[in-house]
Coordinates of C-alpha atoms and ligand atoms in Angstrom, one line a residue:
M1 CA 1.3 136.1 -12.7
A2 CA 0.9 135.7 -16.3
W3 CA -1.9 135.4 -18.7
S4 CA -2.0 134.4 -22.2
M5 CA -4.0 133.1 -25.8
A6 CA -4.8 132.5 -30.4
T7 CA -5.0 134.6 -33.4
R8 CA -6.4 132.2 -35.9
W9 CA -9.7 134.1 -36.4
R10 CA -8.8 137.5 -35.1
P11 CA -6.8 138.8 -38.1
A12 CA -9.9 138.7 -40.3
L13 CA -11.9 140.6 -37.7
G14 CA -9.0 143.1 -37.3
G15 CA -9.1 143.6 -41.0
L16 CA -12.7 144.3 -41.1
I17 CA -12.3 146.8 -38.3
G18 CA -9.6 148.4 -40.3
L19 CA -12.0 149.0 -43.1
G20 CA -13.9 151.4 -40.9
G21 CA -16.0 149.4 -38.6
L22 CA -18.2 146.4 -39.0
I23 CA -21.6 148.1 -39.4
G24 CA -21.5 148.4 -43.1
L25 CA -20.7 144.8 -43.6
G26 CA -24.1 143.7 -42.3
G27 CA -25.0 140.2 -43.4
A28 CA -21.5 139.0 -43.5
L29 CA -21.2 139.1 -39.8
L30 CA -24.8 138.4 -38.7
S31 CA -25.4 135.2 -36.9
R32 CA -28.6 133.1 -37.1
G33 CA -30.5 135.9 -38.9
S34 CA -32.3 137.4 -36.0
P35 CA -30.0 140.4 -35.3
L36 CA -31.0 141.6 -38.8
S37 CA -34.1 142.9 -37.2
E38 CA -32.0 145.1 -35.0
L39 CA -30.1 146.6 -37.9
G40 CA -33.2 146.9 -40.0
L41 CA -35.2 148.6 -37.4
A42 CA -32.5 150.5 -35.6
P43 CA -33.1 154.2 -35.3
A44 CA -30.9 156.5 -37.3
T45 CA -28.9 157.5 -34.2
D46 CA -26.6 155.1 -32.6
P47 CA -28.2 153.3 -29.6
D48 CA -26.9 153.5 -26.1
V49 CA -24.6 150.6 -25.4
I50 CA -24.6 149.1 -21.9
F51 CA -22.2 146.4 -20.7
I52 CA -22.5 145.1 -17.2
V53 CA -20.2 142.4 -15.8
L54 CA -21.4 140.6 -12.8
D55 CA -17.9 139.6 -11.6
T56 CA -17.5 136.0 -10.4
V57 CA -21.0 134.9 -11.1
R58 CA -21.1 131.3 -12.4
S59 CA -24.2 129.8 -14.0
S60 CA -24.7 127.0 -11.6
S61 CA -25.2 129.3 -8.7
T62 CA -27.9 131.4 -10.3
S63 CA -31.6 130.7 -10.1
L64 CA -31.7 131.9 -13.7
C65 CA -29.8 128.7 -14.5
G66 CA -31.6 126.3 -12.2
H67 CA -30.0 126.8 -8.8
D68 CA -32.4 125.8 -6.1
R69 CA -31.9 129.1 -4.1
P70 CA -33.5 132.3 -5.4
T71 CA -30.2 134.0 -6.0
T72 CA -31.0 136.0 -9.2
P73 CA -34.6 137.2 -9.4
V74 CA -33.5 140.2 -11.6
L75 CA -31.8 138.0 -14.2
E76 CA -34.9 135.8 -14.2
S77 CA -37.2 138.8 -14.8
L78 CA -35.1 139.9 -17.7
K79 CA -35.4 136.4 -19.3
R80 CA -39.2 136.6 -18.7
Q81 CA -39.2 140.0 -20.4
G82 CA -37.7 138.4 -23.5
W83 CA -34.0 139.1 -23.3
A84 CA -31.8 136.6 -25.1
T85 CA -30.4 134.4 -22.4
T86 CA -27.9 131.5 -22.2
C87 CA -26.6 129.7 -19.2
R88 CA -23.9 128.1 -21.4
A89 CA -21.6 131.0 -22.0
V90 CA -17.9 130.3 -21.6
T91 CA -15.6 133.0 -20.3
P92 CA -12.6 133.9 -22.4
G93 CA -10.3 133.7 -19.3
T94 CA -10.2 132.3 -15.8
W95 CA -9.9 135.6 -13.9
T96 CA -10.7 139.3 -14.2
V97 CA -8.0 140.8 -16.3
P98 CA -7.7 138.4 -19.2
S99 CA -11.4 138.0 -19.5
H100 CA -12.0 141.8 -19.6
A101 CA -9.1 142.3 -22.1
S102 CA -10.9 139.8 -24.3
F103 CA -14.3 141.4 -23.8
F104 CA -12.9 144.8 -24.9
T105 CA -11.2 143.5 -28.1
G106 CA -12.9 140.2 -29.1
W107 CA -9.4 138.7 -29.0
E108 CA -8.7 135.4 -27.5
V109 CA -6.5 135.5 -24.4
S110 CA -3.5 134.0 -26.3
D111 CA -3.6 136.9 -28.8
F112 CA -2.3 139.2 -26.1
E113 CA 0.9 137.1 -25.9
G114 CA 1.1 137.3 -22.1
G115 CA 0.7 141.1 -22.2
A116 CA 3.5 141.6 -24.8
R117 CA 0.9 142.6 -27.4
Q118 CA -1.7 145.3 -26.8
P119 CA -4.6 146.6 -28.9
T120 CA -4.5 150.0 -30.5
P121 CA -7.4 152.4 -29.5
E122 CA -8.9 151.7 -33.0
Q123 CA -9.2 148.0 -32.0
T124 CA -11.0 148.3 -28.7
L125 CA -14.7 148.5 -28.1
T126 CA -14.3 151.8 -26.3
G127 CA -12.1 153.3 -28.9
Q128 CA -14.5 152.4 -31.7
L129 CA -17.5 153.7 -29.9
A130 CA -15.7 156.9 -28.9
A131 CA -14.8 157.4 -32.5
R132 CA -18.5 157.2 -33.4
G133 CA -19.3 160.0 -31.0
Y134 CA -20.3 158.1 -27.9
Q135 CA -19.8 159.5 -24.5
T136 CA -18.1 156.8 -22.6
A137 CA -18.1 155.9 -18.9
M138 CA -16.5 153.1 -16.9
I139 CA -17.3 152.3 -13.3
S140 CA -15.5 149.3 -11.9
A141 CA -16.1 147.9 -8.5
N142 CA -13.2 145.5 -9.1
M143 CA -9.9 147.3 -8.4
V144 CA -7.7 145.0 -10.5
L145 CA -9.0 146.6 -13.7
K146 CA -6.6 149.5 -13.1
E147 CA -4.2 147.4 -15.1
P148 CA -3.5 147.1 -18.0
G149 CA -4.0 150.8 -18.6
W150 CA -5.3 150.4 -22.1
I151 CA -8.6 149.0 -20.8
G152 CA -9.4 152.4 -19.4
E153 CA -8.3 154.3 -22.5
G154 CA -11.1 155.9 -24.5
F155 CA -13.4 156.3 -21.5
D156 CA -14.3 160.0 -20.9
T157 CA -14.7 159.1 -17.2
L158 CA -13.2 156.3 -15.2
E159 CA -14.0 155.3 -11.7
I160 CA -12.2 152.2 -10.3
A161 CA -12.6 151.1 -6.7
H162 CA -9.5 150.9 -4.4
S163 CA -10.7 147.8 -2.6
F164 CA -13.3 145.1 -3.1
S165 CA -15.6 146.7 -0.5
E166 CA -15.6 150.3 -1.7
L167 CA -18.2 150.0 -4.5
K168 CA -20.5 147.3 -3.4
G169 CA -24.3 147.7 -3.1
D170 CA -25.6 151.3 -2.7
A171 CA -22.1 152.8 -3.2
L172 CA -22.0 151.4 -6.7
S173 CA -25.5 152.5 -7.6
G174 CA -24.7 155.9 -6.2
S175 CA -21.8 156.2 -8.6
V176 CA -23.9 155.1 -11.5
A177 CA -26.6 157.6 -10.5
A178 CA -24.1 160.4 -10.4
R179 CA -22.7 159.5 -13.8
L180 CA -26.1 159.4 -15.4
E181 CA -26.9 162.8 -14.1
A182 CA -23.9 164.3 -15.7
L183 CA -24.6 162.9 -19.2
D184 CA -25.0 164.9 -22.4
P185 CA -28.6 164.1 -23.3
D186 CA -27.9 164.5 -27.0
R187 CA -25.1 161.9 -27.4
P188 CA -25.3 158.1 -27.2
L189 CA -23.8 156.5 -24.1
F190 CA -21.4 153.6 -23.7
L191 CA -21.5 152.6 -20.1
F192 CA -19.4 149.7 -18.6
V193 CA -20.0 148.7 -15.1
N194 CA -18.3 145.9 -13.2
V195 CA -20.3 144.7 -10.2
V196 CA -18.1 142.9 -7.6
D197 CA -20.6 141.9 -5.0
A198 CA -20.2 138.1 -5.7
H199 CA -16.4 138.3 -5.4
A200 CA -14.7 137.1 -2.2
P201 CA -14.7 138.1 0.5
Y202 CA -18.3 136.9 0.7
P203 CA -20.6 139.1 2.7
A204 CA -22.2 138.2 6.0
V205 CA -25.6 136.6 5.6
P206 CA -28.1 138.5 7.7
E207 CA -30.9 137.1 9.9
G208 CA -34.3 136.6 8.4
L209 CA -33.3 136.0 4.8
G210 CA -35.2 132.7 4.9
W211 CA -33.2 130.7 2.4
I212 CA -29.7 130.8 3.8
E213 CA -28.9 130.5 7.5
P214 CA -27.2 133.6 9.0
Q215 CA -23.4 133.5 9.0
R216 CA -20.3 135.8 9.3
P217 CA -18.4 137.0 6.2
V218 CA -16.1 134.5 4.5
Q219 CA -12.6 135.5 3.5
H220 CA -10.5 132.8 1.8
R221 CA -7.2 134.2 2.9
M222 CA -5.6 132.1 0.1
W223 CA -2.4 134.1 0.2
L224 CA -1.5 133.0 3.8
K225 CA 1.3 130.5 4.0
D226 CA 0.2 129.1 7.3
R227 CA -0.8 125.5 6.5
Q228 CA -3.3 125.4 9.3
T229 CA -5.8 127.9 7.8
P230 CA -9.1 126.3 6.7
F231 CA -8.4 127.2 3.0
N232 CA -5.0 125.6 3.0
R233 CA -6.2 122.5 4.9
Y234 CA -9.1 122.1 2.5
V235 CA -7.3 122.5 -0.8
S236 CA -4.4 120.3 0.4
G237 CA -6.9 117.6 1.3
E238 CA -5.9 117.6 5.0
M239 CA -9.3 118.6 6.3
G240 CA -11.5 115.7 7.6
D241 CA -14.7 114.9 5.9
A242 CA -17.2 116.3 8.4
E243 CA -15.3 119.6 8.7
A244 CA -14.9 119.8 4.9
R245 CA -18.6 119.4 4.5
R246 CA -19.2 122.3 6.9
Y247 CA -16.5 124.4 5.2
R248 CA -18.1 123.8 1.7
R249 CA -21.5 124.7 3.1
R250 CA -20.2 127.9 4.5
L251 CA -18.5 128.8 1.2
A252 CA -21.6 128.1 -0.8
N253 CA -23.8 130.1 1.6
G254 CA -21.5 133.1 1.5
Y255 CA -21.1 132.9 -2.3
D256 CA -24.8 132.4 -3.0
Y257 CA -25.5 135.5 -0.9
G258 CA -22.9 137.4 -2.8
V259 CA -24.5 136.4 -6.1
F260 CA -27.8 137.5 -4.7
Q261 CA -26.3 140.9 -3.8
A262 CA -24.8 141.2 -7.3
D263 CA -28.2 140.6 -8.8
R264 CA -29.7 143.2 -6.5
S265 CA -27.0 145.7 -7.6
L266 CA -27.9 144.9 -11.2
G267 CA -31.5 145.6 -10.4
R268 CA -30.6 149.0 -9.0
I269 CA -28.4 149.9 -12.0
L270 CA -31.1 148.9 -14.5
G271 CA -33.6 150.9 -12.5
L272 CA -31.4 154.0 -12.7
L273 CA -30.9 153.5 -16.5
R274 CA -34.6 153.1 -17.0
G275 CA -35.3 156.2 -15.0
A276 CA -32.8 158.1 -17.1
D277 CA -34.5 156.8 -20.3
R278 CA -31.2 155.0 -21.2
L279 CA -32.5 151.4 -21.2
G280 CA -35.5 150.8 -23.4
H281 CA -33.7 151.4 -26.7
A282 CA -30.3 150.4 -25.5
R283 CA -28.1 147.5 -26.7
V284 CA -27.3 145.7 -23.5
V285 CA -25.1 142.7 -22.5
I286 CA -24.9 141.3 -19.0
T287 CA -22.5 138.5 -18.3
S288 CA -19.6 137.5 -16.0
D289 CA -15.8 137.3 -16.4
H290 CA -15.3 134.0 -14.7
G291 CA -17.0 131.7 -12.2
E292 CA -16.0 130.4 -8.8
F293 CA -15.2 127.2 -7.0
V294 CA -16.8 126.6 -3.7
G295 CA -15.2 123.3 -3.0
E296 CA -15.6 121.4 -6.3
H297 CA -12.5 119.6 -7.4
Q298 CA -11.0 120.5 -4.0
L299 CA -10.8 124.1 -5.2
V300 CA -11.8 127.4 -3.7
G301 CA -12.0 130.7 -5.6
H302 CA -11.0 131.1 -9.2
G303 CA -8.1 131.9 -11.5
D304 CA -6.5 128.8 -12.7
T305 CA -8.3 125.6 -13.8
L306 CA -10.7 125.2 -16.7
Y307 CA -13.4 123.1 -15.0
E308 CA -16.9 124.4 -15.6
P309 CA -17.5 126.1 -12.2
G310 CA -14.6 128.4 -13.2
V311 CA -15.7 129.3 -16.7
R312 CA -19.4 128.7 -17.3
V313 CA -21.5 131.8 -16.8
P314 CA -24.8 133.3 -17.8
L315 CA -25.0 135.8 -20.7
L316 CA -28.0 138.0 -21.5
F317 CA -28.5 140.3 -24.5
H318 CA -31.0 143.0 -25.2
P319 CA -31.0 144.3 -28.8
A320 CA -31.5 148.0 -29.4
A321 CA -34.6 147.2 -31.5
G322 CA -36.5 144.3 -32.7
P323 CA -36.9 140.8 -31.1
S324 CA -34.1 139.2 -29.2
P325 CA -32.1 136.7 -31.1
V326 CA -31.7 133.1 -30.0
L327 CA -28.1 132.8 -28.7
P328 CA -26.1 129.7 -29.8
E329 CA -25.0 127.3 -27.1
P330 CA -22.3 127.0 -26.0
L331 CA -21.3 130.6 -26.7
S332 CA -17.9 132.2 -26.1
A333 CA -18.4 135.3 -23.9
R334 CA -15.6 137.0 -25.8
H335 CA -18.2 137.8 -28.5
V336 CA -19.7 140.4 -26.2
F337 CA -17.3 142.6 -28.3
E338 CA -19.3 142.0 -31.5
L339 CA -22.7 142.0 -29.7
L340 CA -22.0 145.4 -28.1
L341 CA -20.5 146.9 -31.2
E342 CA -22.9 145.7 -33.8
G343 CA -25.7 143.8 -32.1
A344 CA -24.6 140.6 -33.9
L345 CA -22.3 137.6 -33.4
P346 CA -19.6 136.6 -35.9
D347 CA -20.7 134.2 -38.6
P348 CA -19.5 131.6 -38.6
E349 CA -18.6 131.5 -34.9
P350 CA -15.1 130.3 -34.3
P351 CA -14.7 127.3 -32.0
I352 CA -14.7 128.0 -28.3
S353 CA -11.3 127.8 -26.7
V354 CA -10.1 129.0 -23.4
V355 CA -6.6 129.0 -22.1
T356 CA -5.1 129.7 -18.7
H357 CA -1.5 130.0 -17.5
Q358 CA -0.8 130.5 -13.8
P359 CA 2.8 129.7 -13.0
S360 CA 2.8 131.6 -9.8
Q361 CA -0.2 129.9 -8.1
R362 CA 0.4 127.3 -5.4
T363 CA 0.0 124.7 -8.1
S364 CA 1.3 125.7 -11.5
Y365 CA -1.4 125.3 -14.1
S366 CA -1.2 125.7 -17.8
G367 CA -4.1 124.5 -19.9
V368 CA -6.4 124.7 -22.8
A369 CA -10.1 123.6 -23.1
V370 CA -12.3 123.5 -26.1
W371 CA -16.1 123.1 -26.2
G372 CA -18.1 121.6 -28.9
P373 CA -21.8 120.8 -29.5
D374 CA -23.5 118.0 -27.5
E375 CA -21.8 119.1 -24.3
Q376 CA -18.4 117.7 -25.4
K377 CA -15.3 119.3 -23.9
L378 CA -11.6 118.5 -24.4
L379 CA -9.1 119.5 -21.9
W380 CA -5.3 119.7 -22.2
R381 CA -3.1 120.3 -19.2
D382 CA 0.7 120.2 -19.4
G383 CA 0.6 117.4 -21.9
T384 CA -2.3 115.5 -20.5
L385 CA -5.4 115.2 -22.7
Q386 CA -8.9 114.4 -21.4
R387 CA -12.4 114.5 -22.8
F388 CA -15.6 115.1 -20.7
D389 CA -19.2 114.4 -21.7
L390 CA -20.8 117.2 -19.7
S391 CA -24.3 115.9 -20.1
A392 CA -23.5 112.5 -18.6
D393 CA -20.8 113.8 -16.2
P394 CA -21.6 117.5 -15.3
G395 CA -19.1 117.3 -12.4
E396 CA -16.2 116.4 -14.8
L397 CA -15.2 113.5 -12.5
R398 CA -14.9 110.8 -15.2
P399 CA -12.4 111.7 -17.9
L400 CA -12.8 109.8 -21.2
P401 CA -10.2 109.0 -23.8
V402 CA -9.9 111.6 -26.5
G403 CA -9.3 109.3 -29.5
Q404 CA -9.6 111.0 -32.8
H405 CA -12.3 113.4 -31.6
P406 CA -13.2 116.1 -34.2
L407 CA -12.4 118.8 -31.7
L408 CA -8.8 117.6 -31.4
P409 CA -7.3 119.7 -34.2
V410 CA -8.9 122.8 -32.6
L411 CA -7.4 121.9 -29.2
E412 CA -4.0 121.3 -30.7
A413 CA -4.0 124.6 -32.6
S414 CA -5.1 126.4 -29.4
A415 CA -2.4 124.7 -27.4
E416 CA 0.2 125.7 -29.9
A417 CA -0.9 129.4 -29.8
H418 CA -1.1 129.1 -26.0
N419 CA 2.5 127.8 -25.7
H420 CA 3.7 130.6 -28.0
A421 CA 1.9 133.1 -25.8
V422 CA 3.4 131.6 -22.6
A423 CA 6.9 131.8 -24.2
S424 CA 6.3 135.5 -24.9
T425 CA 4.8 136.3 -21.6
R426 CA 6.1 139.4 -19.9
S427 CA 6.5 139.6 -16.2
P428 CA 3.8 141.9 -14.8
G429 CA 5.0 145.3 -13.5
E430 CA 5.3 146.1 -9.8
E431 CA 2.0 148.0 -9.9
T432 CA 0.1 145.0 -11.3
I433 CA 1.7 142.7 -8.7
E434 CA 0.7 145.1 -5.9
L435 CA -2.9 145.1 -7.2
L436 CA -3.0 141.3 -7.4
R437 CA -1.5 140.9 -4.0
A438 CA -4.1 143.4 -2.5
A439 CA -6.8 141.4 -4.3
G440 CA -5.5 138.1 -2.8
Y441 CA -4.5 136.6 -6.1
V442 CA -0.8 136.2 -5.4
E443 CA 1.3 136.0 -2.3
Ligands
ZN1 ZN1 -13.4 138.9 -12.0

C-alpha cells in the first residue's frame, strides 16, 4: 500500500515556519479578514487548541449537510451556535494515514513522496505547539495511526486503540475524561482526538431508534478472496438488482447509525471539555479524514477513488475569540494545519488538489482531482481526463470534455508531482502492513 502528493506551495509555508512560526506574520496569512478579530482579541496566553477528527464521516450522510435522517444533531447545534461551518471541505487524502499526515503538516499528500520524505518536529503542528509550551495529548480510536511514528511525536501522552472496537462510544469519552483530569491547569492544551464510530464495521442498529429499522452489524470483509461474499459480488457487479438494492440499504443504514454514534461521541467529548473549562476560549476544528461509499459507483468503503462520497466532508471551526469567519468553499481540509496553529487560512489559498495511489487494491487506482469554484471538478486517472459539473451532476455520472479548462494547468502540475511521488514511493514496513491488514485495508 502506498500513498503519495505536491510541493508547489509548501516551500513558502515551510520558510515562514522556519522564521519562527506564523503568528508574527499576521495579515500576510490571514484569509478573508475575519480571523483578524481572533488575533486582535486573543488573550495574552495561547488558547487551548482542540482538533477532533470524525473518522469516515462524509458530508452527504450528515443532517448538518442536508441528509434526511437526523444523524448529526451535535454538529447542527454547533452551527446554530455560530461555529464556522462548511459541507464542502475536501479531504487531503482518501484514507486515514495520508489525510492525517497532511492535517499535521499542511503538506499535500504528494509532498511525502510516498513516505520517503518526513517532516521534522519543527514542521509539525504538534511540534510547534509543544515548542510554544503546550501540553499535548493524542487519543486515537483509529488504530492505523500508530504508523508513521512521526504523527505521534511531540505528544506528551499518546493513546491509540488496538482495534476498531476498543475506543468507541463511552470507552472513548472515558479516555478523554481521564486525560482532562490529569492536565496542568496553568498550561494551554493541544488535544487531538480521532473518533472512529462511523468507520466499518458498522454497529448494530437497535430497536426503537425510530428512523432506521433495526439490523445486525455490517462488516464489509473486503479482504476475503471468496468471490461469493456480498461485498465481492456487489463490487464486481455480479449481484442482482433486487439484492443489490437491499445490500445498499443495509450499508446505508449501518453507516448512518455509525455517523450518528460518532456525533454522539463528539457531543460527549465537547461536554467534557466544557466541564473542564477547556472549550469556551479554545480554537477548535472538527472535520473528517475521508468519506465512505455505501454503494455509489459500485463501491463500498473508502481508500482509493476520488469521487465525492470518498472525499467531501464537513469542517467546523471555532475561533479562540471574536466572531467566526466565513469559510471559503470549496475548502481543502489540509488547511486545518493553519487554522489550528494560527486561527487563519493561508492567503491566497492554493488550488485544491487531492491525489490517491493504491496499487495493491483489487483494482489499481492512481489519480488526481482538482476542485474549482462553481462546483467544477477535473479528474485524472491513469491518463484519462474528465470534468464534472457537480451542481448539475452531483452523482458524477456524466463526465464532460475537459477542453482548455482553466483548472487544467493545476491538474497537470498535480499529476506531475503525483507521478514523481509514486516513483519515489517506499514499500510500507511489515508493521504498517500488519496494521492495514488488521484494519481490513489490504489482504
Ligand atoms: Zn480514516
